[in-house]
mmCIF file of C-alpha atoms in Angstrom:
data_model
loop_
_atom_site.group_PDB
_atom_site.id
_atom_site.type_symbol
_atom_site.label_atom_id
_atom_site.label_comp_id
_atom_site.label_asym_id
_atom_site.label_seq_id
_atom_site.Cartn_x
_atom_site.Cartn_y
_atom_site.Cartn_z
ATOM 1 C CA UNK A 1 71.270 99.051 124.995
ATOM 2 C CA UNK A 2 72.094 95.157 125.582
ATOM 3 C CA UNK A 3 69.693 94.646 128.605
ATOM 4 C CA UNK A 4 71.238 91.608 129.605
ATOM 5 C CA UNK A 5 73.602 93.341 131.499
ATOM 6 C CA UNK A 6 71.145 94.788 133.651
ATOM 7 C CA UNK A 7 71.204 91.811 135.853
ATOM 8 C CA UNK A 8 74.040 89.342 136.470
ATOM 9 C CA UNK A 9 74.069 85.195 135.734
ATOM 10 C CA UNK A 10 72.497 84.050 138.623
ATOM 11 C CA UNK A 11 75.477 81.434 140.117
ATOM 12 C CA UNK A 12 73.124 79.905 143.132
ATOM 13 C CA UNK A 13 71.014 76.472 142.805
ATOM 14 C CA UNK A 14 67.871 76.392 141.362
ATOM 15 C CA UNK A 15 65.742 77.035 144.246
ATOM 16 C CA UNK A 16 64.356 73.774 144.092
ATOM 17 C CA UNK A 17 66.818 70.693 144.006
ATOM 18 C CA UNK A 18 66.205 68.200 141.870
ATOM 19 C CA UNK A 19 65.345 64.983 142.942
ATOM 20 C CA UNK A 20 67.523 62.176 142.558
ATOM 21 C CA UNK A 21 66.798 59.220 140.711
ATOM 22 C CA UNK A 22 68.115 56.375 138.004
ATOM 23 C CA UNK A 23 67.832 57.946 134.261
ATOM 24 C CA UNK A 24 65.192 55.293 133.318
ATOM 25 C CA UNK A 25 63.342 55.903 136.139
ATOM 26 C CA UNK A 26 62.963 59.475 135.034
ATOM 27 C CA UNK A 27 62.321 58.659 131.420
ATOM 28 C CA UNK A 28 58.998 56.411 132.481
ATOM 29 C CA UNK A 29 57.755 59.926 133.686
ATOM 30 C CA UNK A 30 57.140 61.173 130.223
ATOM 31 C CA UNK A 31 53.928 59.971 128.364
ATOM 32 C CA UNK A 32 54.677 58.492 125.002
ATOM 33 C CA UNK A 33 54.005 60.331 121.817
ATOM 34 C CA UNK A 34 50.340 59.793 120.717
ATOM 35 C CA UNK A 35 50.436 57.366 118.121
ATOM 36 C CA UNK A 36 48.799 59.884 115.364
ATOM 37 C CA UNK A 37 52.433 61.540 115.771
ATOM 38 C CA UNK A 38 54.806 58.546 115.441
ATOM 39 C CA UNK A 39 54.447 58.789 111.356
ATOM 40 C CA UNK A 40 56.808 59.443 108.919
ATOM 41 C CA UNK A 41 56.094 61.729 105.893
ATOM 42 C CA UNK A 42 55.926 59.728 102.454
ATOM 43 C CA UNK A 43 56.995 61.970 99.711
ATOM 44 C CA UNK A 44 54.457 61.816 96.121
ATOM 45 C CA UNK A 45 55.702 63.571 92.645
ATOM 46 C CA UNK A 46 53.197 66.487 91.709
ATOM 47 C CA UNK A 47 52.762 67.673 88.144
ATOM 48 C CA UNK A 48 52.747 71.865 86.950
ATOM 49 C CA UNK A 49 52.112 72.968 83.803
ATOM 50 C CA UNK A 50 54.242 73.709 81.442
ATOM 51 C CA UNK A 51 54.847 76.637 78.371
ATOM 52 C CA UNK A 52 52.130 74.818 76.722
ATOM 53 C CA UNK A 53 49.881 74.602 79.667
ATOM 54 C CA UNK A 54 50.478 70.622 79.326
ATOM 55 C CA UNK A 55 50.969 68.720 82.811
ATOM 56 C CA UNK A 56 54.591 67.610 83.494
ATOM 57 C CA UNK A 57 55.830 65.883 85.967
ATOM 58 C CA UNK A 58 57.815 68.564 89.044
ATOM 59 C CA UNK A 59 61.792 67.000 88.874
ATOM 60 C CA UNK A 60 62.497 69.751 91.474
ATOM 61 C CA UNK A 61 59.243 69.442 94.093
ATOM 62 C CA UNK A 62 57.406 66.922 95.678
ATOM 63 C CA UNK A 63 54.353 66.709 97.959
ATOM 64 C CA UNK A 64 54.796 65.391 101.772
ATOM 65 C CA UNK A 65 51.558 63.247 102.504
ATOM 66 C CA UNK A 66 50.670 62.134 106.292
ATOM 67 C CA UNK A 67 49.716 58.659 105.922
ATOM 68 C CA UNK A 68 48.120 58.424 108.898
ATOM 69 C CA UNK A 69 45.412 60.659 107.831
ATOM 70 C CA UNK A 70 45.632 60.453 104.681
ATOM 71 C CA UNK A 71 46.286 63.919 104.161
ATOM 72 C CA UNK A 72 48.380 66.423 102.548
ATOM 73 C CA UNK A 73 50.921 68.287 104.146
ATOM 74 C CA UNK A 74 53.233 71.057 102.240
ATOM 75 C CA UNK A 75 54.858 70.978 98.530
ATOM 76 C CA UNK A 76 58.962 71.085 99.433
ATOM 77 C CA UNK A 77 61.982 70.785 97.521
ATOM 78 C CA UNK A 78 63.250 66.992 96.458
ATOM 79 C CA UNK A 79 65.829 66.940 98.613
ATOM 80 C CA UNK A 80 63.791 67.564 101.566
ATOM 81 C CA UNK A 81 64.960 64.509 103.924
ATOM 82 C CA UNK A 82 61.895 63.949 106.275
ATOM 83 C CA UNK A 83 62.078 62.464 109.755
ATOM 84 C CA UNK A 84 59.423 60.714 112.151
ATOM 85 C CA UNK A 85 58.402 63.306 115.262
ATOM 86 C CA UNK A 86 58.768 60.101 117.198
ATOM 87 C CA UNK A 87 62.801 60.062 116.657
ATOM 88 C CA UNK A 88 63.121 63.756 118.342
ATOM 89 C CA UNK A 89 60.921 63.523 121.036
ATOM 90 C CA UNK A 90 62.740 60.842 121.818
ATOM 91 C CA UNK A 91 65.721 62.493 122.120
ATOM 92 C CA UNK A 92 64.478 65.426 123.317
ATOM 93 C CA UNK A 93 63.329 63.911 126.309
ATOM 94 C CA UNK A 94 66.237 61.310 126.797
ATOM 95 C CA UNK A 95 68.339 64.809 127.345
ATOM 96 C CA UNK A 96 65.970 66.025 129.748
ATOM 97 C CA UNK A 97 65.734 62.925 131.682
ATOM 98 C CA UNK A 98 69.543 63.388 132.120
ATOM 99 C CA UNK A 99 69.066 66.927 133.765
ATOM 100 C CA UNK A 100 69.074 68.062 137.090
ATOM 101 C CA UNK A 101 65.506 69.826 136.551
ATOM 102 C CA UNK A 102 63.697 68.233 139.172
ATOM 103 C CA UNK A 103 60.315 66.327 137.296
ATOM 104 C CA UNK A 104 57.990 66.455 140.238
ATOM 105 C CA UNK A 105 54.473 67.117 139.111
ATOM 106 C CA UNK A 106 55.622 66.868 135.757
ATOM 107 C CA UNK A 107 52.950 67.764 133.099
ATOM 108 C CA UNK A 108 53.081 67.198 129.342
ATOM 109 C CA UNK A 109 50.955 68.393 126.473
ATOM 110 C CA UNK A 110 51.431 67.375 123.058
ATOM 111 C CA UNK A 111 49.637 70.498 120.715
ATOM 112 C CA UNK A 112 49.571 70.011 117.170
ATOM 113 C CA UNK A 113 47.615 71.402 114.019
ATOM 114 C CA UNK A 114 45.328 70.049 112.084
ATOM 115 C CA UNK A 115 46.907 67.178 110.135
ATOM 116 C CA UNK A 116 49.017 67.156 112.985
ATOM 117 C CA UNK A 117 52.210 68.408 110.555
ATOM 118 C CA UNK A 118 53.627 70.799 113.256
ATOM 119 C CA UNK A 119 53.863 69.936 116.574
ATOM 120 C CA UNK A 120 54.835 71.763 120.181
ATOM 121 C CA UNK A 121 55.373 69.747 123.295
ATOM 122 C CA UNK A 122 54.799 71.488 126.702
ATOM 123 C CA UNK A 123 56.669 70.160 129.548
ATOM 124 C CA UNK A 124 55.101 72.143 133.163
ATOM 125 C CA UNK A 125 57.772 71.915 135.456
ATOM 126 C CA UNK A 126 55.560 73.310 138.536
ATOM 127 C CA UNK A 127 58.567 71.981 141.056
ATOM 128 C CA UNK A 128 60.439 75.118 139.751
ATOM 129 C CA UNK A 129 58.818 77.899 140.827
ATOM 130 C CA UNK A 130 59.878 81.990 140.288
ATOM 131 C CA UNK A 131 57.512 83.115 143.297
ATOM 132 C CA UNK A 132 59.755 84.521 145.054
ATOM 133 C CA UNK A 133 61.276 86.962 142.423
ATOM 134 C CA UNK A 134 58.483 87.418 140.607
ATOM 135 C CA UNK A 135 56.031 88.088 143.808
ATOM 136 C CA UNK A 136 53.337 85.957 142.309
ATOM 137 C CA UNK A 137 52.771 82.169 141.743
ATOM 138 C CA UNK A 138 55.042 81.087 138.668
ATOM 139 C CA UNK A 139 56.572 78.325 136.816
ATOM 140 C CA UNK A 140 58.665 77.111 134.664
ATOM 141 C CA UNK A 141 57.597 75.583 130.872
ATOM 142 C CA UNK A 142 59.633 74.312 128.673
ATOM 143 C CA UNK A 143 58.394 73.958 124.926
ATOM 144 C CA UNK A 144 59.790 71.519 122.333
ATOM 145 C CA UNK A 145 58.885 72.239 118.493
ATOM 146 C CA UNK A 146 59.462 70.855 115.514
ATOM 147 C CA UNK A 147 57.321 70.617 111.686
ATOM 148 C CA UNK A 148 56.609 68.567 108.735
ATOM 149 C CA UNK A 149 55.246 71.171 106.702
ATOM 150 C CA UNK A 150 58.223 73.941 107.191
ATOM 151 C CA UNK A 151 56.484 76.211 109.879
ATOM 152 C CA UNK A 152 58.783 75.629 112.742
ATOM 153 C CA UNK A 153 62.336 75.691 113.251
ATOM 154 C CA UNK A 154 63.461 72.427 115.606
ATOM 155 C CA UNK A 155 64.044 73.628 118.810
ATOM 156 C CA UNK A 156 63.718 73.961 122.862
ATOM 157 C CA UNK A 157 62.676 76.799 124.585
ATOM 158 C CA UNK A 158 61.540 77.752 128.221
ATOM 159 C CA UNK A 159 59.501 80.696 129.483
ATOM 160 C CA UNK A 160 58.148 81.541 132.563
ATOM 161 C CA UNK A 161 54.105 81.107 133.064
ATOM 162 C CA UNK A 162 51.709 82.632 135.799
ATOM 163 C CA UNK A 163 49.645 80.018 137.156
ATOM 164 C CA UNK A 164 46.826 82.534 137.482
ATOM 165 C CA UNK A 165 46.458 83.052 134.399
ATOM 166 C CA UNK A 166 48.966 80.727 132.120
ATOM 167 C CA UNK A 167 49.788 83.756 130.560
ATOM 168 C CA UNK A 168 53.227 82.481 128.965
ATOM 169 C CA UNK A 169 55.998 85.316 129.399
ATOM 170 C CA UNK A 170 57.224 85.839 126.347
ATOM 171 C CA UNK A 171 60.520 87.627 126.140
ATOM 172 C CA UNK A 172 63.073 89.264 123.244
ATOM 173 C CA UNK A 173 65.453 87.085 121.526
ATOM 174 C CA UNK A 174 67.938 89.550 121.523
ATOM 175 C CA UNK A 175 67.866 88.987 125.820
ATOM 176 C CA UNK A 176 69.614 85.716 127.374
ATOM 177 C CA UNK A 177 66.337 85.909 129.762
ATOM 178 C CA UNK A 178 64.737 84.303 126.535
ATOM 179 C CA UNK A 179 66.103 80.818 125.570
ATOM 180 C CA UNK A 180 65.927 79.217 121.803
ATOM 181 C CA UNK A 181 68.572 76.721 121.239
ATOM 182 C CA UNK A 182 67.789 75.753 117.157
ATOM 183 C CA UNK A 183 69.044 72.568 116.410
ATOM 184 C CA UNK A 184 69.344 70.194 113.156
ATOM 185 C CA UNK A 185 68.443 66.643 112.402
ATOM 186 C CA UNK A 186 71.306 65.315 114.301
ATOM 187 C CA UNK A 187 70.932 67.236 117.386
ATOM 188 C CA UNK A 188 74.249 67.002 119.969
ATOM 189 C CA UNK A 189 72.123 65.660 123.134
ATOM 190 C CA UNK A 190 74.702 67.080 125.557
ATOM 191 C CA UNK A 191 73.721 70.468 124.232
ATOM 192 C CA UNK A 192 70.057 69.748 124.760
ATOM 193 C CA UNK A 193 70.826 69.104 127.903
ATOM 194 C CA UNK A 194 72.880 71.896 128.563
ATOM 195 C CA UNK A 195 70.250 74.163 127.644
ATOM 196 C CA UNK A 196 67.570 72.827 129.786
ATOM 197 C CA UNK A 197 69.867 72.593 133.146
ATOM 198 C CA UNK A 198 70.602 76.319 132.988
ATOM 199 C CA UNK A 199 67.044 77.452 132.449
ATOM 200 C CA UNK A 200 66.071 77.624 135.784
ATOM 201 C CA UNK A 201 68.629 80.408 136.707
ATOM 202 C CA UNK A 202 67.868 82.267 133.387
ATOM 203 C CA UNK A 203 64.342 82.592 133.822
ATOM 204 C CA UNK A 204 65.270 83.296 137.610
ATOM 205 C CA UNK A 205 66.829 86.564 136.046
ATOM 206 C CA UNK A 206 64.007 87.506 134.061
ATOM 207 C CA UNK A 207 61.401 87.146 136.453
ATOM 208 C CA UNK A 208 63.379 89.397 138.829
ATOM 209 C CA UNK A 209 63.336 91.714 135.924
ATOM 210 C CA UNK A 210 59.839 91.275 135.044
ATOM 211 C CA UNK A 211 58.942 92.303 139.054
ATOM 212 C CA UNK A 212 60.585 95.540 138.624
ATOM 213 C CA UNK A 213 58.826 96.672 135.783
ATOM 214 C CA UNK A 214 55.749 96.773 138.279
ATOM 215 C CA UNK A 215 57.131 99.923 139.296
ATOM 216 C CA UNK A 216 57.572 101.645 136.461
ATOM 217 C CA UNK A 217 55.512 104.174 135.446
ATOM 218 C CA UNK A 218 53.523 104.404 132.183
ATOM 219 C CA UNK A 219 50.878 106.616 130.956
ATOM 220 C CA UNK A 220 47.749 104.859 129.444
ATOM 221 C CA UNK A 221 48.568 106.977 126.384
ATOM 222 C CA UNK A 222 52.060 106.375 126.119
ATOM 223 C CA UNK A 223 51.343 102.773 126.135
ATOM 224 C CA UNK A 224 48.816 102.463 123.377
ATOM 225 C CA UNK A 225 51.192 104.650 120.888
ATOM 226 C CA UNK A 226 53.819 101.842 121.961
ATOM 227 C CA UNK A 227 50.906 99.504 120.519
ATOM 228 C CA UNK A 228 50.222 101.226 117.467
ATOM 229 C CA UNK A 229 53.955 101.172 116.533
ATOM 230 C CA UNK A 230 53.990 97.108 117.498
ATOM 231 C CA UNK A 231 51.188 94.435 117.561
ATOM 232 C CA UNK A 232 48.539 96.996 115.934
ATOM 233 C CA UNK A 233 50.695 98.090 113.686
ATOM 234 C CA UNK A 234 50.589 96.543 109.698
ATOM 235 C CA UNK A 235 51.959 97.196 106.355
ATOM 236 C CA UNK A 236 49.488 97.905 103.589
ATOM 237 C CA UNK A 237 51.481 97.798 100.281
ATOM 238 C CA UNK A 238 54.183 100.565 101.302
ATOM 239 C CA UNK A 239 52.405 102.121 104.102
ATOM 240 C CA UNK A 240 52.508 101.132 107.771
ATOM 241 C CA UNK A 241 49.014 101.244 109.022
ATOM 242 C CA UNK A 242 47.531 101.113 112.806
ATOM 243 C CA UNK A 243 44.841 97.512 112.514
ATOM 244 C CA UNK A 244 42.463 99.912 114.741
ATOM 245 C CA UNK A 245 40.161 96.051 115.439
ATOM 246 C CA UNK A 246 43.490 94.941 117.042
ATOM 247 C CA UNK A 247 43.556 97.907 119.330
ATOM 248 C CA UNK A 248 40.079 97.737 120.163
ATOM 249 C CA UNK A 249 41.054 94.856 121.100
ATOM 250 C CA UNK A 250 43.788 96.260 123.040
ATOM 251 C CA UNK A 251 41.376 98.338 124.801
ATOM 252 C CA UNK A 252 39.968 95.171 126.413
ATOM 253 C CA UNK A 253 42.827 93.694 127.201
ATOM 254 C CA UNK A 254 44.273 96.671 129.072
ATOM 255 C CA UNK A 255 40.877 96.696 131.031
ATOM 256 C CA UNK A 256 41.310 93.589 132.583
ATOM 257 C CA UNK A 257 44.433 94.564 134.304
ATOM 258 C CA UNK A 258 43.269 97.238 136.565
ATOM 259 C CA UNK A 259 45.417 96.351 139.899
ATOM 260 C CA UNK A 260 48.394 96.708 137.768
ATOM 261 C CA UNK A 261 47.795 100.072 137.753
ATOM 262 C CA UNK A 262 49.235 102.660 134.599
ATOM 263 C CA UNK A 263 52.630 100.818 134.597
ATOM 264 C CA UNK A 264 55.303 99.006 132.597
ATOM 265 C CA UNK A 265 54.191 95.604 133.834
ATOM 266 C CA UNK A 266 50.408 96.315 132.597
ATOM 267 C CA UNK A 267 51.882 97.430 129.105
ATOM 268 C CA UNK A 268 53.790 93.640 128.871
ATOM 269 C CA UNK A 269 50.647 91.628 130.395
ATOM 270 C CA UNK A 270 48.464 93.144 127.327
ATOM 271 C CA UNK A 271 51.095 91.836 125.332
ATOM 272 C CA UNK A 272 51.480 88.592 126.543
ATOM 273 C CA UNK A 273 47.447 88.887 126.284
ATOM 274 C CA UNK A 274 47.718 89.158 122.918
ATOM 275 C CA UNK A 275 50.165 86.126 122.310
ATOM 276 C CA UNK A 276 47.589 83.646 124.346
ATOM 277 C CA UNK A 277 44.067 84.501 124.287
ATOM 278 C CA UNK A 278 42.381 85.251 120.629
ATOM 279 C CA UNK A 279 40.189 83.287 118.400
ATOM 280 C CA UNK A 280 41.148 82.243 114.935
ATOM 281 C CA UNK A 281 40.310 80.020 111.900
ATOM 282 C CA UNK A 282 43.266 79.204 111.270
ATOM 283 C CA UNK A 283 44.223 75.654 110.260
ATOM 284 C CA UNK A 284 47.565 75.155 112.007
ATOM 285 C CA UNK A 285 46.939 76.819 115.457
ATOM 286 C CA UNK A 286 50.473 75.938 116.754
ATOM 287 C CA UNK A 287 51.882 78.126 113.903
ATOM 288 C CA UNK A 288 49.794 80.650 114.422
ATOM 289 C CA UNK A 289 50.286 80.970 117.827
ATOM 290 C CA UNK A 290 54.071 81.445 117.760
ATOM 291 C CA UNK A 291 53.445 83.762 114.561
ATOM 292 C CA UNK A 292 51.949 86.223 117.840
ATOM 293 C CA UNK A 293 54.677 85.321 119.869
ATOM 294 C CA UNK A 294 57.072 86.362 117.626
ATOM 295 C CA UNK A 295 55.327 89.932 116.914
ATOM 296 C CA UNK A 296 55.873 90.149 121.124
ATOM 297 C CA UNK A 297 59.360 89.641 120.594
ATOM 298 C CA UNK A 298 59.586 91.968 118.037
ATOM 299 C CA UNK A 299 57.697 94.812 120.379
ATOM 300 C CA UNK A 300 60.294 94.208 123.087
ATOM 301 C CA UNK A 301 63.293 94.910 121.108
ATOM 302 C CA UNK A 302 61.236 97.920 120.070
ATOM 303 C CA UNK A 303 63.261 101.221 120.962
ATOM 304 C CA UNK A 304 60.254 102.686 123.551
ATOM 305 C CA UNK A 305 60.483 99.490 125.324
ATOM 306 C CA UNK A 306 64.108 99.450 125.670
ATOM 307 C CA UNK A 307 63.879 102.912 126.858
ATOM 308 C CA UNK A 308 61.490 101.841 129.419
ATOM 309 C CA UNK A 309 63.541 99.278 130.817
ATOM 310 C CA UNK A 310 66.310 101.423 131.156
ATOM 311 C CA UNK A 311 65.160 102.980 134.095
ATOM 312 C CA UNK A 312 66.097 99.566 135.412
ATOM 313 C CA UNK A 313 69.391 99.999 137.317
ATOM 314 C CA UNK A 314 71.162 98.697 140.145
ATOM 315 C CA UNK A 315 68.396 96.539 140.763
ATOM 316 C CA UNK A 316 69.065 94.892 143.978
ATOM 317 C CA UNK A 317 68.615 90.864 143.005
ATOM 318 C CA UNK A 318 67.068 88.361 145.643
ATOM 319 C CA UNK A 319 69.254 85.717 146.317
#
């Protein structure tokens, strides 16, 4: 069942207008990108051995090197054409400037890895708040990403977060209520900017959504066999196991929602639980932290949750 025909495209104004001013006036809002960032990738050959075990140079691979660290950063194909971060965050944020989102209390993060080969930027767009459909303090974030090292598709997205716990709200791909507009090298700006105007009435829709799963009933039970078919779930060689440390895990993160009550909306914050707050060694945390966004997505194209939501009918919108 396509879901996004639950609720209609929202046609009204973003419930806060945005606020007038000159394009350049708008773009001095945005920090600049740290300077660590505004690199671009020099390319050195790498050798393999050959039949006889005798080093040859690679014709077909080379190694990307971060110059301002002097690092490595990922072995890719020749005619891998590399670009500077600084070049699309420019861009990116030239389109937004030309928006109607209204910038007020702006806040911008820059998150990267490591060797700082992958990079997220999260704009907080607190002037565009969901508090009235989702009955709690929200806002809107928008998140730009983009790699050196091949992690990360180029691309903008928007979700809503709750700003009592920054809990980000993930949401299915398959659902217009989630945005990813993927994008090449030579990005059209006007569909940047497209994108970003018409994610406050989008994410309008899914937190009116969202709100009505607090009244849908699930059993504690039912819930964790949703888990162990989803984000405990793993393959081990042909077998698809249940990672019984992840639902331990789960466990805690279910008991820490207690005025949800046994319901759908307590099933999706452990979820969104599990895409935020964890601990990891991981190198390249910004990969690694969409890598558990994704397995959200994933669960919520998952046939139980589906079924769940379509109890969701005639849902009477607030306009």
């Amino acid at each position: 069942m396509d879901f996004t025909s639950v609720l209609p495209v929202r046609s009204d104004e973003p419930e806060v207008p945005a606020i007038i001013t000159s394009t350049n006036s708008r773009l001095d809002m945005f920090p600049p990108l740290p300077e660590r960032l505004n690199y671009q990738p020099v390319s050195h050959p790498i050798s393999s051995p050959d039949i006889n075990q005798v080093m040859t140079e690679d014709k077909q691979h080379v190694m990307l090197w971060n110059p301002m660290v002097n690092q490595p950063i990922q072995i890719v194909s020749n005619a891998y054409k590399t670009h500077n971060f600084h070049d699309l965050y420019s861009k990116y944020i030239s389109c937004i400037a030309e928006t109607d989102l209204n910038l007020t209390d702006m806040k911008v993060e820059f998150k990267t890895n490591w060797n700082d080969s992958s990079l997220e930027v999260w704009i907080s767009l607190p002037a565009h708040n969901f508090n009235k459909q989702l009955g709690e303090e929200s806002f809107m974030l928008i998140r730009l990403r983009d790699s050196h090292n091949a992690s990360s598709a180029r691309s903008i997205t928007a979700e809503l977060v709750r700003s009592f716990c920054y809990n980000g709200c993930v949401w299915g791909t398959s659902h217009e209520t989630y945005i990813m507009e993927k994008h090449t090298k030579n990005a059209d700006p006007v569909k940047l900017a497209l994108s970003a105007s018409r994610f406050p009435n989008v994410l309008a829709n899914h937190a009116e959504l969202l709100r009505e799963t607090k009244s849908i009933p699930v059993a504690k039970d039912d819930a964790f066999e949703f888990f162990k078919q989803t984000i405990c779930g793993r393959t081990a060689g042909h077998k698809r196991e249940v990672n019984e440390r992840e639902l331990e895990r789960c466990e805690h993160r279910w008991a820490k929602y207690p005025k949800d009550g046994d319901t759908l909306w307590r099933t999706y914050n452990v979820l969104t639980d599990f895409s935020t707050h964890y601990t990891t060694n991981a190198s390249d945390e910004v990969h690694k932290a969409e890598e558990r966004r994704q397995k959200v997505r994933s669960a919520l194209r998952h046939e139980w949750w589906t079924n769940k939501l379509s109890n969701i009918s005639d849902v009477e919108l607030i306009s």
